[in-house]
Amino acid sequence: MKFTATIAAAALAVTAGLAGGQAEAQERVTYKSAKSSSSYYQMGVQIAEAMKAGTEGNVIVTVEESQGSVQNVMEVRARGADYVFTTPPALVRLAQEGKAMFEGKSDPSFDEIRALFPIPSLTMHFVTAKSAGVESFADLEGKTILLGKGSFGAREGQKYLEMFGLEGKVELAEVELSNAVAALKNGQIDGFVTAGSYPAPNVIEAAASTEVDILSLTDEQIAETKRTRLVIPAGTYAGQDADIVTTSLPVVAFATTKMSDDVAYELTKTFWEQREAMGESAPWWLAVDQALMETITGQIHPGAIRYYKEAGFTLSDAQM
């Protein structure tokens, strides 16, 4: 069942000086990201609060829970100008090409998707109870692992199990990811897989409530995944005395061409102007800088392009 949490956060005054002048009517924007227990949902709340702090409240932001990135893209077919969502750029490309999980589900609206700004990357976490004695992927054989359902993390986790020779050798728990911490603490599972920017709230909770290990990948395994290598510094989680080497995948906030240029401009402008303030309370925002713009592999919304040109960002031909 879809759960919608309305965050009392305003975003985005469409300010004087924009083409067309100051907005006279209040705009409403729905921001859809991930499950309410995830780091990405928390980011949505932070973005909404940042928009309120940085504007005069001409656009109201509502943060909406999601089952994952694929659902976010699929909902473009039924959403309007007020829809903002997050997903890896690779999924947008697959949707536009009608491949993989979007095979047979092509829709003209997918071609209207446009990027606004990058957000912290999806970071893979393979969390196990220390009592399970798991030190490498090979040690997962015979263990009960929770992947969750429908999310990018679940699909990616399944892919890694298959890639590293564990298909059919791991018992997959039929439990929602939101129940992972309780299930781990109660001994119902030996571990769980989650994808969220570090520090991930469910991993923080797991490490605080029971002793856990978080697997590192070898350089050879990372190369096999074809993902980006990422290091989670020692001390990020309780009991973590060494760096964790894992993989990440870029994530971007998107809208569609239905959104007005003025609203897209102000969303993008306010995000970048408030990013440093967000980073003071949530370190994952500090990883977002101009270099991360390279992860936007498709077209950027014209309103966002207006801001990037004003701010002196360098954009590629593909992004234009």
PDB file of C-alpha atoms in Angstrom:
ATOM      1  CA  MET A   1       0.000   0.000   0.000  1.00  0.00           C
ATOM      2  CA  LYS A   2       1.363   3.377  -0.929  1.00  0.00           C
ATOM      3  CA  PHE A   3       2.253   5.512   2.019  1.00  0.00           C
ATOM      4  CA  THR A   4       2.544   9.253   1.561  1.00  0.00           C
ATOM      5  CA  ALA A   5       4.192  11.411   4.165  1.00  0.00           C
ATOM      6  CA  THR A   6       3.599  15.102   3.747  1.00  0.00           C
ATOM      7  CA  ILE A   7       6.598  17.003   4.955  1.00  0.00           C
ATOM      8  CA  ALA A   8       5.742  20.488   6.141  1.00  0.00           C
ATOM      9  CA  ALA A   9       8.466  21.883   3.964  1.00  0.00           C
ATOM     10  CA  ALA A  10       8.187  24.459   1.329  1.00  0.00           C
ATOM     11  CA  ALA A  11      10.387  24.776  -1.597  1.00  0.00           C
ATOM     12  CA  LEU A  12      11.148  27.139  -4.126  1.00  0.00           C
ATOM     13  CA  ALA A  13      10.005  30.636  -4.595  1.00  0.00           C
ATOM     14  CA  VAL A  14      10.061  31.342  -8.296  1.00  0.00           C
ATOM     15  CA  THR A  15      11.912  34.571  -7.813  1.00  0.00           C
ATOM     16  CA  ALA A  16      11.751  37.886  -9.582  1.00  0.00           C
ATOM     17  CA  GLY A  17      14.295  38.163 -12.284  1.00  0.00           C
ATOM     18  CA  LEU A  18      13.408  34.851 -13.905  1.00  0.00           C
ATOM     19  CA  ALA A  19      11.963  34.936 -17.366  1.00  0.00           C
ATOM     20  CA  GLY A  20       8.272  35.395 -16.871  1.00  0.00           C
ATOM     21  CA  GLY A  21       8.674  37.138 -13.509  1.00  0.00           C
ATOM     22  CA  GLN A  22       7.733  36.008 -10.028  1.00  0.00           C
ATOM     23  CA  ALA A  23       5.281  33.158  -9.700  1.00  0.00           C
ATOM     24  CA  GLU A  24       1.857  34.282  -8.593  1.00  0.00           C
ATOM     25  CA  ALA A  25       0.405  30.861  -7.847  1.00  0.00           C
ATOM     26  CA  GLN A  26       1.771  28.366  -5.361  1.00  0.00           C
ATOM     27  CA  GLU A  27       3.282  25.254  -6.936  1.00  0.00           C
ATOM     28  CA  ARG A  28       3.214  21.767  -5.391  1.00  0.00           C
ATOM     29  CA  VAL A  29       5.955  19.232  -6.024  1.00  0.00           C
ATOM     30  CA  THR A  30       5.930  15.535  -5.113  1.00  0.00           C
ATOM     31  CA  TYR A  31       9.378  14.105  -4.383  1.00  0.00           C
ATOM     32  CA  LYS A  32       9.436  10.295  -4.635  1.00  0.00           C
ATOM     33  CA  SER A  33      12.554   8.417  -3.653  1.00  0.00           C
ATOM     34  CA  ALA A  34      12.598   5.222  -1.567  1.00  0.00           C
ATOM     35  CA  LYS A  35      11.205   3.387   1.449  1.00  0.00           C
ATOM     36  CA  SER A  36      10.709   5.399   4.619  1.00  0.00           C
ATOM     37  CA  SER A  37      13.403   3.377   6.439  1.00  0.00           C
ATOM     38  CA  SER A  38      16.079   4.238   3.862  1.00  0.00           C
ATOM     39  CA  SER A  39      18.735   6.914   3.651  1.00  0.00           C
ATOM     40  CA  TYR A  40      17.175   8.155   0.417  1.00  0.00           C
ATOM     41  CA  TYR A  41      13.872   8.883   2.118  1.00  0.00           C
ATOM     42  CA  GLN A  42      15.769  10.862   4.752  1.00  0.00           C
ATOM     43  CA  MET A  43      17.485  12.750   1.942  1.00  0.00           C
ATOM     44  CA  GLY A  44      14.081  13.640   0.532  1.00  0.00           C
ATOM     45  CA  VAL A  45      13.076  15.095   3.885  1.00  0.00           C
ATOM     46  CA  GLN A  46      16.337  17.035   4.065  1.00  0.00           C
ATOM     47  CA  ILE A  47      15.856  18.388   0.557  1.00  0.00           C
ATOM     48  CA  ALA A  48      12.338  19.512   1.437  1.00  0.00           C
ATOM     49  CA  GLU A  49      13.626  21.269   4.543  1.00  0.00           C
ATOM     50  CA  ALA A  50      16.464  22.852   2.566  1.00  0.00           C
ATOM     51  CA  MET A  51      14.020  24.152  -0.009  1.00  0.00           C
ATOM     52  CA  LYS A  52      11.970  25.728   2.767  1.00  0.00           C
ATOM     53  CA  ALA A  53      15.069  27.353   4.248  1.00  0.00           C
ATOM     54  CA  GLY A  54      16.235  28.674   0.905  1.00  0.00           C
ATOM     55  CA  THR A  55      12.979  30.008  -0.558  1.00  0.00           C
ATOM     56  CA  GLU A  56       9.835  31.886   0.289  1.00  0.00           C
ATOM     57  CA  GLY A  57       7.475  28.908   0.049  1.00  0.00           C
ATOM     58  CA  ASN A  58       6.015  29.306  -3.410  1.00  0.00           C
ATOM     59  CA  VAL A  59       6.396  25.563  -4.054  1.00  0.00           C
ATOM     60  CA  ILE A  60       5.276  22.986  -1.467  1.00  0.00           C
ATOM     61  CA  VAL A  61       7.323  19.774  -1.427  1.00  0.00           C
ATOM     62  CA  THR A  62       5.657  16.494  -0.431  1.00  0.00           C
ATOM     63  CA  VAL A  63       7.968  13.528   0.183  1.00  0.00           C
ATOM     64  CA  GLU A  64       6.384  10.263  -0.944  1.00  0.00           C
ATOM     65  CA  GLU A  65       7.538   6.770  -0.022  1.00  0.00           C
ATOM     66  CA  SER A  66       8.477   4.409  -2.841  1.00  0.00           C
ATOM     67  CA  GLN A  67       9.257   0.747  -3.299  1.00  0.00           C
ATOM     68  CA  GLY A  68      12.377   1.632  -5.271  1.00  0.00           C
ATOM     69  CA  SER A  69      13.975   3.176  -8.323  1.00  0.00           C
ATOM     70  CA  VAL A  70      12.204   1.041 -10.909  1.00  0.00           C
ATOM     71  CA  GLN A  71       8.782   2.022  -9.568  1.00  0.00           C
ATOM     72  CA  ASN A  72       9.829   5.667  -9.618  1.00  0.00           C
ATOM     73  CA  VAL A  73      10.598   5.503 -13.326  1.00  0.00           C
ATOM     74  CA  MET A  74       7.467   3.518 -14.155  1.00  0.00           C
ATOM     75  CA  GLU A  75       5.256   6.116 -12.483  1.00  0.00           C
ATOM     76  CA  VAL A  76       6.371   8.738 -14.988  1.00  0.00           C
ATOM     77  CA  ARG A  77       3.658   7.277 -17.240  1.00  0.00           C
ATOM     78  CA  ALA A  78       0.883   8.515 -14.937  1.00  0.00           C
ATOM     79  CA  ARG A  79       2.458  11.577 -13.305  1.00  0.00           C
ATOM     80  CA  GLY A  80       2.298  15.228 -14.240  1.00  0.00           C
ATOM     81  CA  ALA A  81       4.387  18.366 -14.083  1.00  0.00           C
ATOM     82  CA  ASP A  82       4.746  18.191 -10.284  1.00  0.00           C
ATOM     83  CA  TYR A  83       6.652  14.883 -10.220  1.00  0.00           C
ATOM     84  CA  VAL A  84      10.289  14.716  -9.074  1.00  0.00           C
ATOM     85  CA  PHE A  85      11.874  11.314  -8.503  1.00  0.00           C
ATOM     86  CA  THR A  86      15.253   9.728  -7.944  1.00  0.00           C
ATOM     87  CA  THR A  87      16.827   6.812  -9.769  1.00  0.00           C
ATOM     88  CA  PRO A  88      20.186   5.777 -11.254  1.00  0.00           C
ATOM     89  CA  PRO A  89      20.636   7.307 -14.731  1.00  0.00           C
ATOM     90  CA  ALA A  90      21.221   3.794 -16.059  1.00  0.00           C
ATOM     91  CA  LEU A  91      17.590   2.888 -15.303  1.00  0.00           C
ATOM     92  CA  VAL A  92      16.321   5.904 -17.230  1.00  0.00           C
ATOM     93  CA  ARG A  93      18.349   4.764 -20.213  1.00  0.00           C
ATOM     94  CA  LEU A  94      16.961   1.220 -19.939  1.00  0.00           C
ATOM     95  CA  ALA A  95      13.407   2.595 -19.764  1.00  0.00           C
ATOM     96  CA  GLN A  96      13.942   4.742 -22.831  1.00  0.00           C
ATOM     97  CA  GLU A  97      15.391   1.771 -24.704  1.00  0.00           C
ATOM     98  CA  GLY A  98      12.740  -0.689 -23.459  1.00  0.00           C
ATOM     99  CA  LYS A  99      15.339  -3.097 -22.084  1.00  0.00           C
ATOM    100  CA  ALA A 100      15.754  -5.328 -19.022  1.00  0.00           C
ATOM    101  CA  MET A 101      12.998  -4.709 -16.437  1.00  0.00           C
ATOM    102  CA  PHE A 102      11.336  -2.284 -18.876  1.00  0.00           C
ATOM    103  CA  GLU A 103      11.082  -4.767 -21.740  1.00  0.00           C
ATOM    104  CA  GLY A 104       7.569  -4.684 -23.170  1.00  0.00           C
ATOM    105  CA  LYS A 105       6.735  -1.647 -21.012  1.00  0.00           C
ATOM    106  CA  SER A 106       7.947   1.162 -23.259  1.00  0.00           C
ATOM    107  CA  ASP A 107       6.104   4.444 -23.086  1.00  0.00           C
ATOM    108  CA  PRO A 108       6.592   7.800 -24.861  1.00  0.00           C
ATOM    109  CA  SER A 109       6.680   9.555 -21.489  1.00  0.00           C
ATOM    110  CA  PHE A 110      10.039   7.955 -20.719  1.00  0.00           C
ATOM    111  CA  ASP A 111      11.570  10.124 -23.446  1.00  0.00           C
ATOM    112  CA  GLU A 112      10.380  13.214 -21.556  1.00  0.00           C
ATOM    113  CA  ILE A 113      12.533  12.462 -18.484  1.00  0.00           C
ATOM    114  CA  ARG A 114      15.095  15.176 -17.745  1.00  0.00           C
ATOM    115  CA  ALA A 115      17.732  15.439 -14.996  1.00  0.00           C
ATOM    116  CA  LEU A 116      17.794  18.145 -12.328  1.00  0.00           C
ATOM    117  CA  PHE A 117      20.773  17.458 -10.032  1.00  0.00           C
ATOM    118  CA  PRO A 118      22.878  14.552  -8.691  1.00  0.00           C
ATOM    119  CA  ILE A 119      22.392  13.222  -5.167  1.00  0.00           C
ATOM    120  CA  PRO A 120      24.612  10.863  -3.106  1.00  0.00           C
ATOM    121  CA  SER A 121      25.351   7.563  -4.830  1.00  0.00           C
ATOM    122  CA  LEU A 122      23.764   4.216  -3.996  1.00  0.00           C
ATOM    123  CA  THR A 123      26.266   2.306  -1.871  1.00  0.00           C
ATOM    124  CA  MET A 124      26.051  -1.457  -1.536  1.00  0.00           C
ATOM    125  CA  HIS A 125      26.123  -2.804   2.036  1.00  0.00           C
ATOM    126  CA  PHE A 126      26.404  -6.528   2.751  1.00  0.00           C
ATOM    127  CA  VAL A 127      25.656  -6.712   6.471  1.00  0.00           C
ATOM    128  CA  THR A 128      25.997  -9.933   8.490  1.00  0.00           C
ATOM    129  CA  ALA A 129      25.744 -10.843  12.157  1.00  0.00           C
ATOM    130  CA  LYS A 130      29.227 -11.246  13.596  1.00  0.00           C
ATOM    131  CA  SER A 131      28.077 -14.531  15.116  1.00  0.00           C
ATOM    132  CA  ALA A 132      27.571 -15.900  11.582  1.00  0.00           C
ATOM    133  CA  GLY A 133      31.323 -15.842  10.994  1.00  0.00           C
ATOM    134  CA  VAL A 134      31.109 -14.377   7.495  1.00  0.00           C
ATOM    135  CA  GLU A 135      34.395 -12.874   6.338  1.00  0.00           C
ATOM    136  CA  SER A 136      33.990 -13.134   2.564  1.00  0.00           C
ATOM    137  CA  PHE A 137      31.314 -13.784  -0.033  1.00  0.00           C
ATOM    138  CA  ALA A 138      32.249 -17.472  -0.081  1.00  0.00           C
ATOM    139  CA  ASP A 139      31.271 -17.666   3.607  1.00  0.00           C
ATOM    140  CA  LEU A 140      27.683 -16.727   2.697  1.00  0.00           C
ATOM    141  CA  GLU A 141      27.088 -20.253   1.433  1.00  0.00           C
ATOM    142  CA  GLY A 142      24.436 -21.930   3.567  1.00  0.00           C
ATOM    143  CA  LYS A 143      23.450 -18.671   5.247  1.00  0.00           C
ATOM    144  CA  THR A 144      20.024 -17.010   5.296  1.00  0.00           C
ATOM    145  CA  ILE A 145      20.176 -13.615   3.656  1.00  0.00           C
ATOM    146  CA  LEU A 146      17.514 -10.949   3.227  1.00  0.00           C
ATOM    147  CA  LEU A 147      17.577  -9.090  -0.081  1.00  0.00           C
ATOM    148  CA  GLY A 148      14.171  -7.441   0.083  1.00  0.00           C
ATOM    149  CA  LYS A 149      11.869  -7.070  -2.900  1.00  0.00           C
ATOM    150  CA  GLY A 150      11.617  -4.771  -5.884  1.00  0.00           C
ATOM    151  CA  SER A 151      14.389  -2.338  -5.025  1.00  0.00           C
ATOM    152  CA  PHE A 152      17.657  -1.688  -6.820  1.00  0.00           C
ATOM    153  CA  GLY A 153      19.525  -3.092  -3.819  1.00  0.00           C
ATOM    154  CA  ALA A 154      17.594  -6.359  -4.032  1.00  0.00           C
ATOM    155  CA  ARG A 155      18.295  -6.749  -7.738  1.00  0.00           C
ATOM    156  CA  GLU A 156      21.927  -5.777  -7.346  1.00  0.00           C
ATOM    157  CA  GLY A 157      22.356  -8.117  -4.392  1.00  0.00           C
ATOM    158  CA  GLN A 158      20.880 -11.007  -6.370  1.00  0.00           C
ATOM    159  CA  LYS A 159      23.220 -10.226  -9.248  1.00  0.00           C
ATOM    160  CA  TYR A 160      26.255 -10.292  -6.967  1.00  0.00           C
ATOM    161  CA  LEU A 161      25.249 -13.652  -5.482  1.00  0.00           C
ATOM    162  CA  GLU A 162      24.973 -15.107  -8.965  1.00  0.00           C
ATOM    163  CA  MET A 163      28.181 -13.438 -10.137  1.00  0.00           C
ATOM    164  CA  PHE A 164      30.208 -14.769  -7.218  1.00  0.00           C
ATOM    165  CA  GLY A 165      28.977 -18.379  -7.531  1.00  0.00           C
ATOM    166  CA  LEU A 166      26.381 -18.350  -4.747  1.00  0.00           C
ATOM    167  CA  GLU A 167      23.182 -18.857  -6.753  1.00  0.00           C
ATOM    168  CA  GLY A 168      21.147 -21.596  -5.068  1.00  0.00           C
ATOM    169  CA  LYS A 169      23.674 -21.794  -2.236  1.00  0.00           C
ATOM    170  CA  VAL A 170      22.139 -19.049  -0.105  1.00  0.00           C
ATOM    171  CA  GLU A 171      18.708 -19.210   1.486  1.00  0.00           C
ATOM    172  CA  LEU A 172      16.815 -16.036   0.645  1.00  0.00           C
ATOM    173  CA  ALA A 173      14.507 -14.813   3.396  1.00  0.00           C
ATOM    174  CA  GLU A 174      10.984 -13.840   2.320  1.00  0.00           C
ATOM    175  CA  VAL A 175      10.880 -10.753   4.499  1.00  0.00           C
ATOM    176  CA  GLU A 176      10.562  -7.059   3.699  1.00  0.00           C
ATOM    177  CA  LEU A 177      13.784  -5.079   4.005  1.00  0.00           C
ATOM    178  CA  SER A 178      12.083  -2.830   6.577  1.00  0.00           C
ATOM    179  CA  ASN A 179      12.163  -5.835   8.944  1.00  0.00           C
ATOM    180  CA  ALA A 180      15.855  -6.603   8.359  1.00  0.00           C
ATOM    181  CA  VAL A 181      17.261  -5.173  11.596  1.00  0.00           C
ATOM    182  CA  ALA A 182      14.754  -6.967  13.829  1.00  0.00           C
ATOM    183  CA  ALA A 183      15.200 -10.211  11.908  1.00  0.00           C
ATOM    184  CA  LEU A 184      18.988  -9.984  12.229  1.00  0.00           C
ATOM    185  CA  LYS A 185      18.823  -9.215  15.940  1.00  0.00           C
ATOM    186  CA  ASN A 186      16.410 -12.111  16.569  1.00  0.00           C
ATOM    187  CA  GLY A 187      18.551 -14.577  14.637  1.00  0.00           C
ATOM    188  CA  GLN A 188      15.963 -15.143  11.888  1.00  0.00           C
ATOM    189  CA  ILE A 189      18.516 -14.174   9.255  1.00  0.00           C
ATOM    190  CA  ASP A 190      22.300 -14.196   9.071  1.00  0.00           C
ATOM    191  CA  GLY A 191      22.539 -11.002   7.079  1.00  0.00           C
ATOM    192  CA  PHE A 192      20.897  -8.524   4.754  1.00  0.00           C
ATOM    193  CA  VAL A 193      21.763  -6.489   1.683  1.00  0.00           C
ATOM    194  CA  THR A 194      20.858  -2.846   1.345  1.00  0.00           C
ATOM    195  CA  ALA A 195      21.748  -0.049  -1.069  1.00  0.00           C
ATOM    196  CA  GLY A 196      21.837   3.424   0.394  1.00  0.00           C
ATOM    197  CA  SER A 197      24.337   6.227   0.756  1.00  0.00           C
ATOM    198  CA  TYR A 198      26.481   5.830   3.805  1.00  0.00           C
ATOM    199  CA  PRO A 199      25.901   6.164   6.642  1.00  0.00           C
ATOM    200  CA  ALA A 200      22.750   4.126   5.905  1.00  0.00           C
ATOM    201  CA  PRO A 201      20.123   4.398   8.688  1.00  0.00           C
ATOM    202  CA  ASN A 202      19.233   0.693   8.739  1.00  0.00           C
ATOM    203  CA  VAL A 203      22.926  -0.250   8.937  1.00  0.00           C
ATOM    204  CA  ILE A 204      23.454   2.265  11.743  1.00  0.00           C
ATOM    205  CA  GLU A 205      20.533   0.691  13.591  1.00  0.00           C
ATOM    206  CA  ALA A 206      21.786  -2.843  12.986  1.00  0.00           C
ATOM    207  CA  ALA A 207      25.317  -2.036  14.175  1.00  0.00           C
ATOM    208  CA  ALA A 208      23.962  -0.284  17.263  1.00  0.00           C
ATOM    209  CA  SER A 209      21.698  -3.166  18.290  1.00  0.00           C
ATOM    210  CA  THR A 210      23.912  -6.174  17.609  1.00  0.00           C
ATOM    211  CA  GLU A 211      27.488  -6.923  16.553  1.00  0.00           C
ATOM    212  CA  VAL A 212      27.771  -6.949  12.775  1.00  0.00           C
ATOM    213  CA  ASP A 213      30.320  -7.282  10.003  1.00  0.00           C
ATOM    214  CA  ILE A 214      30.080  -5.498   6.667  1.00  0.00           C
ATOM    215  CA  LEU A 215      31.711  -7.314   3.783  1.00  0.00           C
ATOM    216  CA  SER A 216      34.383  -5.767   1.610  1.00  0.00           C
ATOM    217  CA  LEU A 217      34.807  -6.663  -2.045  1.00  0.00           C
ATOM    218  CA  THR A 218      38.140  -7.445  -3.648  1.00  0.00           C
ATOM    219  CA  ASP A 219      39.340  -5.326  -6.554  1.00  0.00           C
ATOM    220  CA  GLU A 220      38.695  -8.307  -8.843  1.00  0.00           C
ATOM    221  CA  GLN A 221      35.086  -8.585  -7.632  1.00  0.00           C
ATOM    222  CA  ILE A 222      34.548  -4.851  -8.081  1.00  0.00           C
ATOM    223  CA  ALA A 223      35.848  -5.052 -11.642  1.00  0.00           C
ATOM    224  CA  GLU A 224      33.441  -7.907 -12.317  1.00  0.00           C
ATOM    225  CA  THR A 225      30.458  -5.880 -11.104  1.00  0.00           C
ATOM    226  CA  LYS A 226      31.349  -2.990 -13.464  1.00  0.00           C
ATOM    227  CA  ARG A 227      30.334  -0.564 -10.744  1.00  0.00           C
ATOM    228  CA  THR A 228      32.303   2.279  -9.163  1.00  0.00           C
ATOM    229  CA  ARG A 229      34.686   1.446  -6.306  1.00  0.00           C
ATOM    230  CA  LEU A 230      33.817   3.229  -3.064  1.00  0.00           C
ATOM    231  CA  VAL A 231      35.406   3.192   0.385  1.00  0.00           C
ATOM    232  CA  ILE A 232      33.314   3.556   3.542  1.00  0.00           C
ATOM    233  CA  PRO A 233      35.773   4.981   6.090  1.00  0.00           C
ATOM    234  CA  ALA A 234      36.523   3.130   9.309  1.00  0.00           C
ATOM    235  CA  GLY A 235      34.344   4.305  12.170  1.00  0.00           C
ATOM    236  CA  THR A 236      31.335   5.058  10.018  1.00  0.00           C
ATOM    237  CA  TYR A 237      29.376   2.348  11.841  1.00  0.00           C
ATOM    238  CA  ALA A 238      29.609   1.078  15.420  1.00  0.00           C
ATOM    239  CA  GLY A 239      32.294  -1.577  15.716  1.00  0.00           C
ATOM    240  CA  GLN A 240      33.744  -0.840  12.262  1.00  0.00           C
ATOM    241  CA  ASP A 241      37.496  -0.595  12.835  1.00  0.00           C
ATOM    242  CA  ALA A 242      38.601  -0.814   9.190  1.00  0.00           C
ATOM    243  CA  ASP A 243      37.655   0.715   5.854  1.00  0.00           C
ATOM    244  CA  ILE A 244      34.984  -1.135   3.862  1.00  0.00           C
ATOM    245  CA  VAL A 245      35.556  -1.437   0.123  1.00  0.00           C
ATOM    246  CA  THR A 246      32.332  -1.757  -1.809  1.00  0.00           C
ATOM    247  CA  THR A 247      30.556  -0.542  -4.953  1.00  0.00           C
ATOM    248  CA  SER A 248      28.354   2.421  -5.747  1.00  0.00           C
ATOM    249  CA  LEU A 249      25.991   3.589  -8.452  1.00  0.00           C
ATOM    250  CA  PRO A 250      25.200   7.229  -9.276  1.00  0.00           C
ATOM    251  CA  VAL A 251      21.714   8.549  -8.437  1.00  0.00           C
ATOM    252  CA  VAL A 252      20.070  11.656  -9.855  1.00  0.00           C
ATOM    253  CA  ALA A 253      16.903  13.645  -9.173  1.00  0.00           C
ATOM    254  CA  PHE A 254      14.736  13.794 -12.298  1.00  0.00           C
ATOM    255  CA  ALA A 255      11.604  15.540 -13.514  1.00  0.00           C
ATOM    256  CA  THR A 256      10.014  15.567 -16.964  1.00  0.00           C
ATOM    257  CA  THR A 257       9.532  18.164 -19.669  1.00  0.00           C
ATOM    258  CA  LYS A 258       6.044  18.714 -18.223  1.00  0.00           C
ATOM    259  CA  MET A 259       7.640  20.677 -15.373  1.00  0.00           C
ATOM    260  CA  SER A 260       7.943  24.397 -16.078  1.00  0.00           C
ATOM    261  CA  ASP A 261      11.395  25.833 -16.654  1.00  0.00           C
ATOM    262  CA  ASP A 262      10.951  28.254 -13.738  1.00  0.00           C
ATOM    263  CA  VAL A 263      10.196  25.513 -11.212  1.00  0.00           C
ATOM    264  CA  ALA A 264      13.050  23.313 -12.501  1.00  0.00           C
ATOM    265  CA  TYR A 265      15.390  26.307 -12.302  1.00  0.00           C
ATOM    266  CA  GLU A 266      14.490  27.118  -8.716  1.00  0.00           C
ATOM    267  CA  LEU A 267      14.631  23.491  -7.573  1.00  0.00           C
ATOM    268  CA  THR A 268      18.128  23.131  -8.993  1.00  0.00           C
ATOM    269  CA  LYS A 269      19.390  26.518  -7.829  1.00  0.00           C
ATOM    270  CA  THR A 270      18.147  26.026  -4.274  1.00  0.00           C
ATOM    271  CA  PHE A 271      19.564  22.505  -4.070  1.00  0.00           C
ATOM    272  CA  TRP A 272      23.084  23.652  -4.877  1.00  0.00           C
ATOM    273  CA  GLU A 273      22.861  26.744  -2.680  1.00  0.00           C
ATOM    274  CA  GLN A 274      21.683  24.664   0.306  1.00  0.00           C
ATOM    275  CA  ARG A 275      23.978  21.631  -0.259  1.00  0.00           C
ATOM    276  CA  GLU A 276      26.703  22.825   2.127  1.00  0.00           C
ATOM    277  CA  ALA A 277      24.185  23.552   4.878  1.00  0.00           C
ATOM    278  CA  MET A 278      22.678  20.080   4.426  1.00  0.00           C
ATOM    279  CA  GLY A 279      26.167  18.596   4.725  1.00  0.00           C
ATOM    280  CA  GLU A 280      26.620  20.089   8.196  1.00  0.00           C
ATOM    281  CA  SER A 281      24.019  17.700   9.588  1.00  0.00           C
ATOM    282  CA  ALA A 282      24.197  14.856   7.039  1.00  0.00           C
ATOM    283  CA  PRO A 283      27.722  14.028   5.775  1.00  0.00           C
ATOM    284  CA  TRP A 284      26.515  12.237   2.642  1.00  0.00           C
ATOM    285  CA  TRP A 285      25.780  15.607   1.005  1.00  0.00           C
ATOM    286  CA  LEU A 286      29.470  16.520   1.159  1.00  0.00           C
ATOM    287  CA  ALA A 287      30.145  13.887  -1.499  1.00  0.00           C
ATOM    288  CA  VAL A 288      28.009  15.845  -3.981  1.00  0.00           C
ATOM    289  CA  ASP A 289      30.063  18.335  -5.968  1.00  0.00           C
ATOM    290  CA  GLN A 290      30.422  19.578  -9.535  1.00  0.00           C
ATOM    291  CA  ALA A 291      32.472  16.495 -10.449  1.00  0.00           C
ATOM    292  CA  LEU A 292      29.382  14.365  -9.815  1.00  0.00           C
ATOM    293  CA  MET A 293      27.652  16.128 -12.721  1.00  0.00           C
ATOM    294  CA  GLU A 294      29.518  13.704 -14.970  1.00  0.00           C
ATOM    295  CA  THR A 295      27.214  10.946 -13.731  1.00  0.00           C
ATOM    296  CA  ILE A 296      24.280  12.606 -15.504  1.00  0.00           C
ATOM    297  CA  THR A 297      24.472  10.773 -18.807  1.00  0.00           C
ATOM    298  CA  GLY A 298      21.234  12.016 -20.374  1.00  0.00           C
ATOM    299  CA  GLN A 299      19.530  15.332 -21.003  1.00  0.00           C
ATOM    300  CA  ILE A 300      19.116  17.946 -18.292  1.00  0.00           C
ATOM    301  CA  HIS A 301      15.886  19.908 -17.899  1.00  0.00           C
ATOM    302  CA  PRO A 302      16.049  23.290 -19.712  1.00  0.00           C
ATOM    303  CA  GLY A 303      15.222  25.123 -16.478  1.00  0.00           C
ATOM    304  CA  ALA A 304      18.107  23.389 -14.702  1.00  0.00           C
ATOM    305  CA  ILE A 305      20.405  24.142 -17.634  1.00  0.00           C
ATOM    306  CA  ARG A 306      19.606  27.825 -17.149  1.00  0.00           C
ATOM    307  CA  TYR A 307      20.919  27.638 -13.585  1.00  0.00           C
ATOM    308  CA  TYR A 308      24.019  25.630 -14.535  1.00  0.00           C
ATOM    309  CA  LYS A 309      24.951  28.182 -17.179  1.00  0.00           C
ATOM    310  CA  GLU A 310      24.504  31.056 -14.718  1.00  0.00           C
ATOM    311  CA  ALA A 311      26.611  29.225 -12.100  1.00  0.00           C
ATOM    312  CA  GLY A 312      29.416  28.426 -14.561  1.00  0.00           C
ATOM    313  CA  PHE A 313      28.999  24.645 -14.618  1.00  0.00           C
ATOM    314  CA  THR A 314      30.483  22.820 -17.608  1.00  0.00           C
ATOM    315  CA  LEU A 315      27.877  20.664 -19.360  1.00  0.00           C
ATOM    316  CA  SER A 316      28.416  18.053 -22.060  1.00  0.00           C
ATOM    317  CA  ASP A 317      26.659  18.032 -25.418  1.00  0.00           C
ATOM    318  CA  ALA A 318      24.706  14.953 -24.324  1.00  0.00           C
ATOM    319  CA  GLN A 319      23.394  16.807 -21.261  1.00  0.00           C
ATOM    320  CA  MET A 320      22.128  19.712 -23.365  1.00  0.00           C
TER     321      MET A 320
END
